[in-house]
PDB file of C-alpha atoms in Angstrom:
ATOM      1  CA  MET A   3       0.000   0.000   0.000  1.00 98.00           C
ATOM      2  CA  ALA A   4       1.118   3.547  -0.599  1.00 98.00           C
ATOM      3  CA  ALA A   5       0.315   7.077   0.533  1.00 99.00           C
ATOM      4  CA  VAL A   6       1.174  10.047  -1.661  1.00 98.00           C
ATOM      5  CA  ALA A   7       2.454  13.503  -0.778  1.00 98.00           C
ATOM      6  CA  ALA A   8       2.119  15.650  -3.901  1.00 98.00           C
ATOM      7  CA  ASN A   9       0.908  19.019  -5.129  1.00 98.00           C
ATOM      8  CA  PHE A  10      -2.323  19.339  -7.099  1.00 98.00           C
ATOM      9  CA  ASP A  11      -3.880  22.572  -8.372  1.00 96.00           C
ATOM     10  CA  ARG A  12      -6.697  23.977 -10.520  1.00 96.00           C
ATOM     11  CA  ASP A  13      -5.250  22.575 -13.756  1.00 96.00           C
ATOM     12  CA  LEU A  14      -7.399  19.455 -13.862  1.00 97.00           C
ATOM     13  CA  GLU A  15      -5.716  18.016 -16.944  1.00 97.00           C
ATOM     14  CA  ALA A  16      -2.309  18.359 -15.285  1.00 98.00           C
ATOM     15  CA  ASP A  17      -3.753  16.762 -12.141  1.00 98.00           C
ATOM     16  CA  PHE A  18      -4.868  13.744 -14.148  1.00 98.00           C
ATOM     17  CA  VAL A  19      -1.439  13.484 -15.773  1.00 98.00           C
ATOM     18  CA  ARG A  20       0.124  13.406 -12.316  1.00 98.00           C
ATOM     19  CA  VAL A  21      -2.451  10.899 -11.059  1.00 98.00           C
ATOM     20  CA  GLU A  22      -1.679   8.594 -13.984  1.00 98.00           C
ATOM     21  CA  GLN A  23       2.056   8.860 -13.304  1.00 98.00           C
ATOM     22  CA  LEU A  24       1.557   8.050  -9.627  1.00 98.00           C
ATOM     23  CA  ILE A  25      -0.695   5.089 -10.391  1.00 98.00           C
ATOM     24  CA  ASN A  26       1.862   3.723 -12.854  1.00 98.00           C
ATOM     25  CA  GLN A  27       4.635   4.198 -10.288  1.00 98.00           C
ATOM     26  CA  ALA A  28       2.590   2.429  -7.633  1.00 98.00           C
ATOM     27  CA  ARG A  29       1.659  -0.431  -9.941  1.00 98.00           C
ATOM     28  CA  ALA A  30       5.321  -0.946 -10.866  1.00 98.00           C
ATOM     29  CA  ALA A  31       6.148  -1.175  -7.154  1.00 98.00           C
ATOM     30  CA  GLY A  32       3.502  -3.846  -6.584  1.00 98.00           C
ATOM     31  CA  VAL A  33       1.134  -1.521  -4.707  1.00 98.00           C
ATOM     32  CA  LYS A  34      -2.501  -2.653  -4.408  1.00 98.00           C
ATOM     33  CA  LEU A  35      -3.895   0.349  -2.462  1.00 98.00           C
ATOM     34  CA  LEU A  36      -2.923   3.917  -3.378  1.00 99.00           C
ATOM     35  CA  ALA A  37      -4.081   6.971  -1.399  1.00 99.00           C
ATOM     36  CA  LEU A  38      -3.984  10.374  -3.110  1.00 99.00           C
ATOM     37  CA  PRO A  39      -4.484  13.642  -1.170  1.00 98.00           C
ATOM     38  CA  GLU A  40      -7.509  15.795  -0.439  1.00 98.00           C
ATOM     39  CA  GLY A  41      -8.208  17.923  -3.493  1.00 98.00           C
ATOM     40  CA  ALA A  42      -6.232  15.646  -5.808  1.00 98.00           C
ATOM     41  CA  LEU A  43      -8.680  16.505  -8.589  1.00 98.00           C
ATOM     42  CA  GLY A  44      -8.766  20.283  -8.884  1.00 97.00           C
ATOM     43  CA  GLY A  45      -6.732  21.310  -5.849  1.00 97.00           C
ATOM     44  CA  TYR A  46      -7.721  22.557  -2.405  1.00 97.00           C
ATOM     45  CA  LEU A  47      -8.511  26.118  -1.255  1.00 94.00           C
ATOM     46  CA  LEU A  48      -6.040  28.957  -1.819  1.00 93.00           C
ATOM     47  CA  SER A  49      -6.567  30.203   1.733  1.00 93.00           C
ATOM     48  CA  LEU A  50      -8.561  29.466   4.883  1.00 90.00           C
ATOM     49  CA  ASP A  51      -9.886  32.977   5.469  1.00 90.00           C
ATOM     50  CA  GLY A  52     -13.252  32.322   3.830  1.00 85.00           C
ATOM     51  CA  THR A  53     -12.589  34.403   0.705  1.00 86.00           C
ATOM     52  CA  ALA A  54     -11.019  31.880  -1.672  1.00 83.00           C
ATOM     53  CA  GLU A  55     -12.953  30.431  -4.582  1.00 84.00           C
ATOM     54  CA  PRO A  56     -13.730  26.730  -4.167  1.00 85.00           C
ATOM     55  CA  PRO A  57     -12.254  24.211  -6.593  1.00 93.00           C
ATOM     56  CA  PRO A  58     -14.262  22.929  -9.565  1.00 94.00           C
ATOM     57  CA  ALA A  59     -16.905  20.456  -8.453  1.00 97.00           C
ATOM     58  CA  PHE A  60     -17.924  17.146 -10.052  1.00 95.00           C
ATOM     59  CA  THR A  61     -20.552  14.496  -9.497  1.00 96.00           C
ATOM     60  CA  THR A  62     -19.728  10.980  -8.387  1.00 95.00           C
ATOM     61  CA  VAL A  63     -21.228   9.618 -11.600  1.00 95.00           C
ATOM     62  CA  GLY A  64     -19.563  12.184 -13.869  1.00 96.00           C
ATOM     63  CA  PRO A  65     -16.757  11.694 -16.406  1.00 97.00           C
ATOM     64  CA  GLU A  66     -14.008  12.814 -14.007  1.00 98.00           C
ATOM     65  CA  ILE A  67     -14.571  10.000 -11.501  1.00 98.00           C
ATOM     66  CA  ALA A  68     -15.048   7.538 -14.372  1.00 98.00           C
ATOM     67  CA  ARG A  69     -11.675   8.662 -15.722  1.00 98.00           C
ATOM     68  CA  LEU A  70     -10.077   8.115 -12.326  1.00 98.00           C
ATOM     69  CA  ALA A  71     -11.569   4.620 -12.148  1.00 98.00           C
ATOM     70  CA  LYS A  72     -10.249   3.756 -15.599  1.00 98.00           C
ATOM     71  CA  LEU A  73      -6.754   4.885 -14.592  1.00 98.00           C
ATOM     72  CA  ALA A  74      -6.963   2.862 -11.371  1.00 98.00           C
ATOM     73  CA  GLY A  75      -7.523  -0.401 -13.216  1.00 98.00           C
ATOM     74  CA  ASP A  76      -6.504  -3.246 -10.913  1.00 97.00           C
ATOM     75  CA  LEU A  77      -5.497  -0.892  -8.080  1.00 98.00           C
ATOM     76  CA  VAL A  78      -7.719   0.407  -5.304  1.00 98.00           C
ATOM     77  CA  VAL A  79      -7.299   4.196  -5.433  1.00 99.00           C
ATOM     78  CA  THR A  80      -8.645   6.871  -3.094  1.00 98.00           C
ATOM     79  CA  ALA A  81      -8.636  10.564  -4.000  1.00 98.00           C
ATOM     80  CA  GLY A  82     -10.119  13.824  -2.795  1.00 98.00           C
ATOM     81  CA  TYR A  83     -12.266  16.134  -4.906  1.00 98.00           C
ATOM     82  CA  ALA A  84     -15.067  18.693  -4.659  1.00 98.00           C
ATOM     83  CA  GLU A  85     -18.435  17.007  -5.125  1.00 98.00           C
ATOM     84  CA  ALA A  86     -21.472  18.790  -6.577  1.00 97.00           C
ATOM     85  CA  VAL A  87     -24.878  17.469  -5.524  1.00 96.00           C
ATOM     86  CA  ASP A  88     -28.312  19.092  -5.153  1.00 95.00           C
ATOM     87  CA  GLY A  89     -26.928  22.598  -5.418  1.00 94.00           C
ATOM     88  CA  LEU A  90     -24.311  22.020  -2.698  1.00 96.00           C
ATOM     89  CA  ILE A  91     -20.567  21.405  -2.830  1.00 96.00           C
ATOM     90  CA  TYR A  92     -18.945  18.881  -0.500  1.00 98.00           C
ATOM     91  CA  ASN A  93     -15.292  18.261   0.237  1.00 98.00           C
ATOM     92  CA  SER A  94     -15.304  14.575  -0.660  1.00 98.00           C
ATOM     93  CA  ALA A  95     -13.158  11.514  -1.170  1.00 98.00           C
ATOM     94  CA  VAL A  96     -13.872   8.592  -3.457  1.00 98.00           C
ATOM     95  CA  CYS A  97     -12.493   5.051  -3.594  1.00 98.00           C
ATOM     96  CA  VAL A  98     -12.369   3.387  -7.010  1.00 98.00           C
ATOM     97  CA  THR A  99     -11.045   0.504  -9.029  1.00 98.00           C
ATOM     98  CA  GLY A 100     -11.414  -0.128 -12.733  1.00 98.00           C
ATOM     99  CA  ASP A 101     -14.821  -1.624 -11.905  1.00 97.00           C
ATOM    100  CA  GLY A 102     -16.113   1.725 -10.615  1.00 97.00           C
ATOM    101  CA  VAL A 103     -16.818   3.403  -7.281  1.00 98.00           C
ATOM    102  CA  LEU A 104     -16.374   1.227  -4.173  1.00 98.00           C
ATOM    103  CA  GLY A 105     -16.931   3.846  -1.494  1.00 98.00           C
ATOM    104  CA  HIS A 106     -17.356   7.529  -0.824  1.00 98.00           C
ATOM    105  CA  HIS A 107     -16.977  10.021   2.049  1.00 98.00           C
ATOM    106  CA  ARG A 108     -17.986  13.645   2.593  1.00 98.00           C
ATOM    107  CA  LYS A 109     -15.824  15.585   5.034  1.00 98.00           C
ATOM    108  CA  VAL A 110     -17.714  15.982   8.303  1.00 98.00           C
ATOM    109  CA  HIS A 111     -15.500  18.312  10.348  1.00 98.00           C
ATOM    110  CA  GLN A 112     -14.643  21.706   8.862  1.00 96.00           C
ATOM    111  CA  PRO A 113     -11.722  23.773  10.196  1.00 94.00           C
ATOM    112  CA  LEU A 114     -11.519  27.551  10.276  1.00 91.00           C
ATOM    113  CA  HIS A 115     -13.628  28.996   7.416  1.00 91.00           C
ATOM    114  CA  GLU A 116     -13.928  25.883   5.277  1.00 94.00           C
ATOM    115  CA  ASP A 117     -17.689  25.905   5.863  1.00 93.00           C
ATOM    116  CA  ALA A 118     -17.855  29.073   3.751  1.00 93.00           C
ATOM    117  CA  HIS A 119     -17.149  26.894   0.717  1.00 93.00           C
ATOM    118  CA  PHE A 120     -18.377  23.384   1.500  1.00 96.00           C
ATOM    119  CA  ALA A 121     -21.394  21.707   3.020  1.00 97.00           C
ATOM    120  CA  ALA A 122     -20.629  19.171   5.769  1.00 98.00           C
ATOM    121  CA  GLY A 123     -21.013  15.415   5.555  1.00 98.00           C
ATOM    122  CA  ASP A 124     -22.888  13.567   8.276  1.00 97.00           C
ATOM    123  CA  ARG A 125     -21.555  10.022   8.588  1.00 97.00           C
ATOM    124  CA  PHE A 126     -18.626   7.625   8.655  1.00 98.00           C
ATOM    125  CA  GLU A 127     -19.133   4.238   6.990  1.00 98.00           C
ATOM    126  CA  ALA A 128     -16.754   1.404   6.107  1.00 98.00           C
ATOM    127  CA  PHE A 129     -17.033  -0.604   2.896  1.00 98.00           C
ATOM    128  CA  ASP A 130     -15.512  -3.718   1.359  1.00 98.00           C
ATOM    129  CA  THR A 131     -12.697  -3.559  -1.207  1.00 98.00           C
ATOM    130  CA  PRO A 132     -10.313  -6.081  -2.805  1.00 98.00           C
ATOM    131  CA  VAL A 133      -7.650  -5.122  -0.230  1.00 98.00           C
ATOM    132  CA  GLY A 134      -9.897  -5.394   2.835  1.00 97.00           C
ATOM    133  CA  ARG A 135     -12.646  -3.471   4.580  1.00 98.00           C
ATOM    134  CA  LEU A 136     -11.856   0.222   4.248  1.00 98.00           C
ATOM    135  CA  GLY A 137     -12.906   3.470   5.909  1.00 98.00           C
ATOM    136  CA  MET A 138     -12.143   6.987   4.706  1.00 98.00           C
ATOM    137  CA  MET A 139     -11.878  10.382   6.321  1.00 98.00           C
ATOM    138  CA  ILE A 140     -10.613  13.778   5.255  1.00 98.00           C
ATOM    139  CA  CYS A 141      -7.993  15.918   7.008  1.00 98.00           C
ATOM    140  CA  TYR A 142      -9.567  17.577  10.101  1.00 98.00           C
ATOM    141  CA  ASP A 143     -11.806  14.519  10.565  1.00 98.00           C
ATOM    142  CA  LYS A 144      -8.799  12.777  12.116  1.00 98.00           C
ATOM    143  CA  ALA A 145      -8.708  15.228  15.020  1.00 98.00           C
ATOM    144  CA  PHE A 146     -11.888  13.603  16.349  1.00 97.00           C
ATOM    145  CA  PRO A 147     -11.337  10.143  17.854  1.00 97.00           C
ATOM    146  CA  GLU A 148     -15.036   9.320  17.482  1.00 95.00           C
ATOM    147  CA  ALA A 149     -14.645   9.403  13.696  1.00 98.00           C
ATOM    148  CA  ALA A 150     -11.955   6.740  13.457  1.00 98.00           C
ATOM    149  CA  ARG A 151     -13.599   4.699  16.211  1.00 98.00           C
ATOM    150  CA  THR A 152     -16.887   4.676  14.300  1.00 97.00           C
ATOM    151  CA  LEU A 153     -15.104   3.289  11.246  1.00 98.00           C
ATOM    152  CA  ALA A 154     -13.248   0.696  13.316  1.00 98.00           C
ATOM    153  CA  LEU A 155     -16.487  -0.446  14.932  1.00 98.00           C
ATOM    154  CA  ASP A 156     -17.954  -0.733  11.438  1.00 98.00           C
ATOM    155  CA  GLY A 157     -15.234  -3.264  10.675  1.00 98.00           C
ATOM    156  CA  ALA A 158     -12.666  -1.085   8.927  1.00 98.00           C
ATOM    157  CA  GLN A 159      -9.322  -2.868   8.794  1.00 98.00           C
ATOM    158  CA  ILE A 160      -7.664   0.010   6.957  1.00 98.00           C
ATOM    159  CA  ILE A 161      -8.459   3.683   7.389  1.00 99.00           C
ATOM    160  CA  VAL A 162      -7.351   6.068   4.658  1.00 99.00           C
ATOM    161  CA  CYS A 163      -7.155   9.737   5.619  1.00 98.00           C
ATOM    162  CA  VAL A 164      -6.625  12.133   2.702  1.00 98.00           C
ATOM    163  CA  SER A 165      -5.526  15.648   3.638  1.00 98.00           C
ATOM    164  CA  ALA A 166      -4.529  19.136   2.588  1.00 98.00           C
ATOM    165  CA  TRP A 167      -2.929  19.799   5.974  1.00 98.00           C
ATOM    166  CA  PRO A 168      -0.893  23.023   6.087  1.00 97.00           C
ATOM    167  CA  GLY A 169       1.814  24.226   8.392  1.00 97.00           C
ATOM    168  CA  ALA A 170       1.069  26.657  11.206  1.00 95.00           C
ATOM    169  CA  ARG A 171      -0.636  29.907  10.196  1.00 88.00           C
ATOM    170  CA  THR A 172       0.884  31.941  13.043  1.00 91.00           C
ATOM    171  CA  ASN A 173       4.566  31.948  14.000  1.00 91.00           C
ATOM    172  CA  PRO A 174       5.448  29.242  11.459  1.00 92.00           C
ATOM    173  CA  ASP A 175       8.805  27.552  11.884  1.00 94.00           C
ATOM    174  CA  PRO A 176      11.106  28.174   8.897  1.00 94.00           C
ATOM    175  CA  ASP A 177      12.019  24.487   9.128  1.00 96.00           C
ATOM    176  CA  LEU A 178       8.824  22.698   8.116  1.00 97.00           C
ATOM    177  CA  ALA A 179      10.044  19.501   9.782  1.00 97.00           C
ATOM    178  CA  LYS A 180       9.849  21.335  13.128  1.00 97.00           C
ATOM    179  CA  ASP A 181       6.455  22.937  12.482  1.00 97.00           C
ATOM    180  CA  ARG A 182       3.965  22.392  15.305  1.00 97.00           C
ATOM    181  CA  TRP A 183       1.101  21.625  12.899  1.00 97.00           C
ATOM    182  CA  LYS A 184       3.294  18.977  11.266  1.00 98.00           C
ATOM    183  CA  ARG A 185       3.819  17.419  14.714  1.00 98.00           C
ATOM    184  CA  ARG A 186       0.061  17.378  15.270  1.00 98.00           C
ATOM    185  CA  PHE A 187      -0.505  15.778  11.876  1.00 98.00           C
ATOM    186  CA  ASP A 188       1.935  12.993  12.732  1.00 98.00           C
ATOM    187  CA  LEU A 189       0.576  12.553  16.254  1.00 98.00           C
ATOM    188  CA  PHE A 190      -3.018  12.157  15.050  1.00 98.00           C
ATOM    189  CA  ASP A 191      -1.910   9.581  12.454  1.00 98.00           C
ATOM    190  CA  ARG A 192      -0.143   7.411  15.005  1.00 98.00           C
ATOM    191  CA  ALA A 193      -2.726   7.817  17.760  1.00 98.00           C
ATOM    192  CA  ARG A 194      -5.717   6.960  15.559  1.00 98.00           C
ATOM    193  CA  ALA A 195      -3.964   3.834  14.275  1.00 98.00           C
ATOM    194  CA  LEU A 196      -2.928   2.680  17.747  1.00 98.00           C
ATOM    195  CA  GLU A 197      -6.141   3.357  19.653  1.00 98.00           C
ATOM    196  CA  ASN A 198      -8.213   1.510  17.033  1.00 98.00           C
ATOM    197  CA  GLN A 199      -5.544  -1.063  16.135  1.00 98.00           C
ATOM    198  CA  VAL A 200      -6.041  -0.531  12.414  1.00 98.00           C
ATOM    199  CA  VAL A 201      -3.753   0.057   9.456  1.00 98.00           C
ATOM    200  CA  TRP A 202      -3.630   3.807   8.792  1.00 99.00           C
ATOM    201  CA  VAL A 203      -2.788   5.282   5.382  1.00 99.00           C
ATOM    202  CA  SER A 204      -2.304   9.057   5.385  1.00 99.00           C
ATOM    203  CA  ALA A 205      -1.947  11.078   2.154  1.00 99.00           C
ATOM    204  CA  ASN A 206      -1.368  14.839   2.059  1.00 98.00           C
ATOM    205  CA  GLN A 207      -0.755  17.741  -0.261  1.00 98.00           C
ATOM    206  CA  SER A 208       2.832  18.995  -0.517  1.00 98.00           C
ATOM    207  CA  GLY A 209       4.455  22.241  -1.567  1.00 97.00           C
ATOM    208  CA  THR A 210       2.470  25.467  -1.576  1.00 96.00           C
ATOM    209  CA  PHE A 211      -0.883  26.593  -2.948  1.00 95.00           C
ATOM    210  CA  GLY A 212      -2.023  30.175  -2.526  1.00 94.00           C
ATOM    211  CA  SER A 213      -1.217  31.176   1.059  1.00 93.00           C
ATOM    212  CA  LEU A 214      -0.919  27.586   2.290  1.00 95.00           C
ATOM    213  CA  ARG A 215       2.284  25.627   2.852  1.00 97.00           C
ATOM    214  CA  PHE A 216       1.529  21.930   3.216  1.00 98.00           C
ATOM    215  CA  VAL A 217       3.447  19.610   5.546  1.00 98.00           C
ATOM    216  CA  ALA A 218       3.429  16.574   3.171  1.00 98.00           C
ATOM    217  CA  SER A 219       4.380  13.735   5.597  1.00 98.00           C
ATOM    218  CA  ALA A 220       2.400  11.007   3.828  1.00 98.00           C
ATOM    219  CA  LYS A 221       2.774   7.766   5.719  1.00 98.00           C
ATOM    220  CA  VAL A 222       1.636   4.222   6.442  1.00 98.00           C
ATOM    221  CA  VAL A 223       1.162   3.321  10.120  1.00 98.00           C
ATOM    222  CA  ASP A 224       0.671  -0.188  11.473  1.00 98.00           C
ATOM    223  CA  PRO A 225      -1.945  -1.182  14.109  1.00 98.00           C
ATOM    224  CA  GLY A 226       0.614  -0.669  16.858  1.00 98.00           C
ATOM    225  CA  GLY A 227       1.125   2.973  15.927  1.00 98.00           C
ATOM    226  CA  GLU A 228       4.515   2.374  14.314  1.00 98.00           C
ATOM    227  CA  VAL A 229       5.304   4.310  11.138  1.00 98.00           C
ATOM    228  CA  LEU A 230       6.252   1.848   8.405  1.00 98.00           C
ATOM    229  CA  ALA A 231       6.942   4.405   5.669  1.00 98.00           C
ATOM    230  CA  ASP A 232       6.966   8.220   5.583  1.00 98.00           C
ATOM    231  CA  THR A 233       7.780  10.809   2.914  1.00 98.00           C
ATOM    232  CA  GLY A 234       8.878  13.477   5.382  1.00 98.00           C
ATOM    233  CA  VAL A 235       8.064  17.087   4.469  1.00 98.00           C
ATOM    234  CA  VAL A 236       8.670  16.645   0.731  1.00 98.00           C
ATOM    235  CA  GLU A 237       6.596  15.095  -2.024  1.00 98.00           C
ATOM    236  CA  GLY A 238       6.917  11.388  -2.568  1.00 98.00           C
ATOM    237  CA  MET A 239       5.249   8.032  -2.108  1.00 98.00           C
ATOM    238  CA  ALA A 240       5.389   6.168   1.206  1.00 98.00           C
ATOM    239  CA  ILE A 241       5.185   2.448   0.392  1.00 98.00           C
ATOM    240  CA  ALA A 242       4.788  -0.369   2.911  1.00 98.00           C
ATOM    241  CA  GLU A 243       3.994  -4.059   2.580  1.00 98.00           C
ATOM    242  CA  LEU A 244       2.073  -5.970   5.232  1.00 95.00           C
ATOM    243  CA  ASP A 245      -0.496  -8.702   5.668  1.00 97.00           C
ATOM    244  CA  VAL A 246      -3.448  -6.689   6.957  1.00 98.00           C
ATOM    245  CA  GLU A 247      -5.354  -9.520   8.628  1.00 97.00           C
ATOM    246  CA  GLN A 248      -2.225 -10.872  10.286  1.00 97.00           C
ATOM    247  CA  ALA A 249      -1.185  -7.400  11.475  1.00 98.00           C
ATOM    248  CA  LEU A 250      -4.600  -6.818  13.053  1.00 98.00           C
ATOM    249  CA  GLU A 251      -4.649 -10.263  14.657  1.00 97.00           C
ATOM    250  CA  LEU A 252      -1.232  -9.754  16.247  1.00 97.00           C
ATOM    251  CA  ALA A 253      -2.058  -6.245  17.471  1.00 97.00           C
ATOM    252  CA  ARG A 254      -5.367  -7.300  19.020  1.00 97.00           C
ATOM    253  CA  ARG A 255      -4.360 -10.698  20.410  1.00 95.00           C
ATOM    254  CA  SER A 256      -3.554  -9.604  23.978  1.00 93.00           C
ATOM    255  CA  MET A 257      -4.923  -6.104  24.331  1.00 95.00           C
ATOM    256  CA  GLY A 258      -7.926  -5.673  22.075  1.00 97.00           C
ATOM    257  CA  HIS A 259      -8.919  -2.037  22.265  1.00 97.00           C
ATOM    258  CA  LEU A 260     -12.215  -2.592  20.491  1.00 97.00           C
ATOM    259  CA  ARG A 261     -12.972  -5.810  22.351  1.00 96.00           C
ATOM    260  CA  ASP A 262     -12.180  -4.365  25.782  1.00 96.00           C
ATOM    261  CA  ARG A 263     -14.344  -1.274  25.456  1.00 95.00           C
ATOM    262  CA  ARG A 264     -16.823  -0.455  28.266  1.00 93.00           C
ATOM    263  CA  PRO A 265     -19.440   1.689  26.488  1.00 90.00           C
ATOM    264  CA  GLU A 266     -21.689   1.875  29.536  1.00 88.00           C
ATOM    265  CA  ALA A 267     -18.955   3.765  31.402  1.00 91.00           C
ATOM    266  CA  TYR A 268     -18.580   6.567  28.894  1.00 86.00           C
ATOM    267  CA  GLU A 269     -21.842   6.688  27.028  1.00 77.00           C
ATOM    268  CA  LEU A 270     -22.379  10.409  27.687  1.00 71.00           C
ATOM    269  CA  ALA A 271     -19.023  11.223  26.114  1.00 61.00           C
ATOM    270  CA  TRP A 272     -20.544  10.474  22.697  1.00 60.00           C
ATOM    271  CA  VAL A 273     -23.368  12.999  22.995  1.00 59.00           C
TER     272      VAL A 273
END
């Protein structure tokens, strides 16, 4: 499996060229699951102050997603895009193979002024794929432990989080590797994998777009919270190989975090 850190912008044709290159690179490396970032088709927002124009929006059944599915072929590919439906625009992610759409997610949690551009999703659901049962979330969704836990309880073995996660907006560190928002990004990735004992695949935008400087840091994390592959703060592809079912079995054999839950003790925490 592989997670991508790369830069995508408003040039949709150039985005598709890059997507095709990344899929070919992944296929050559034997990858079966490839995660592309939030806004991989059409880019993200140019700023988070509520004034930026949203990216171009597509429908799930439109030619753009069909094109992505055709490029995916025998791979399972996840990618972020702006989804148009019923007069609204959602910040969405789609999971495809050459057979079509396997799953879909609309970003639920909206940071800063993102709600000025996008409507919010309202659910987290896992779905079956050729590489295992998968759950998806987008960027800020990972800051909420209930989101990943809901997917894990729905049987997700792998959670893919696609992001356009920038560095700090105030007092940014000149060294992106030391940026406090980069540390948070990494901490959420490891914590969500460990607390749910799932495989975590985290893709992110890289480089700059408008006023945003992205932290990259795409990675694959095992169910014990250990980082198996990481791009660091530059673009690249983090590739890791593991037997998902075996990894989950080993992680959950003694201390099963899902099995050992006591919902009656913290029921009000979910309200």
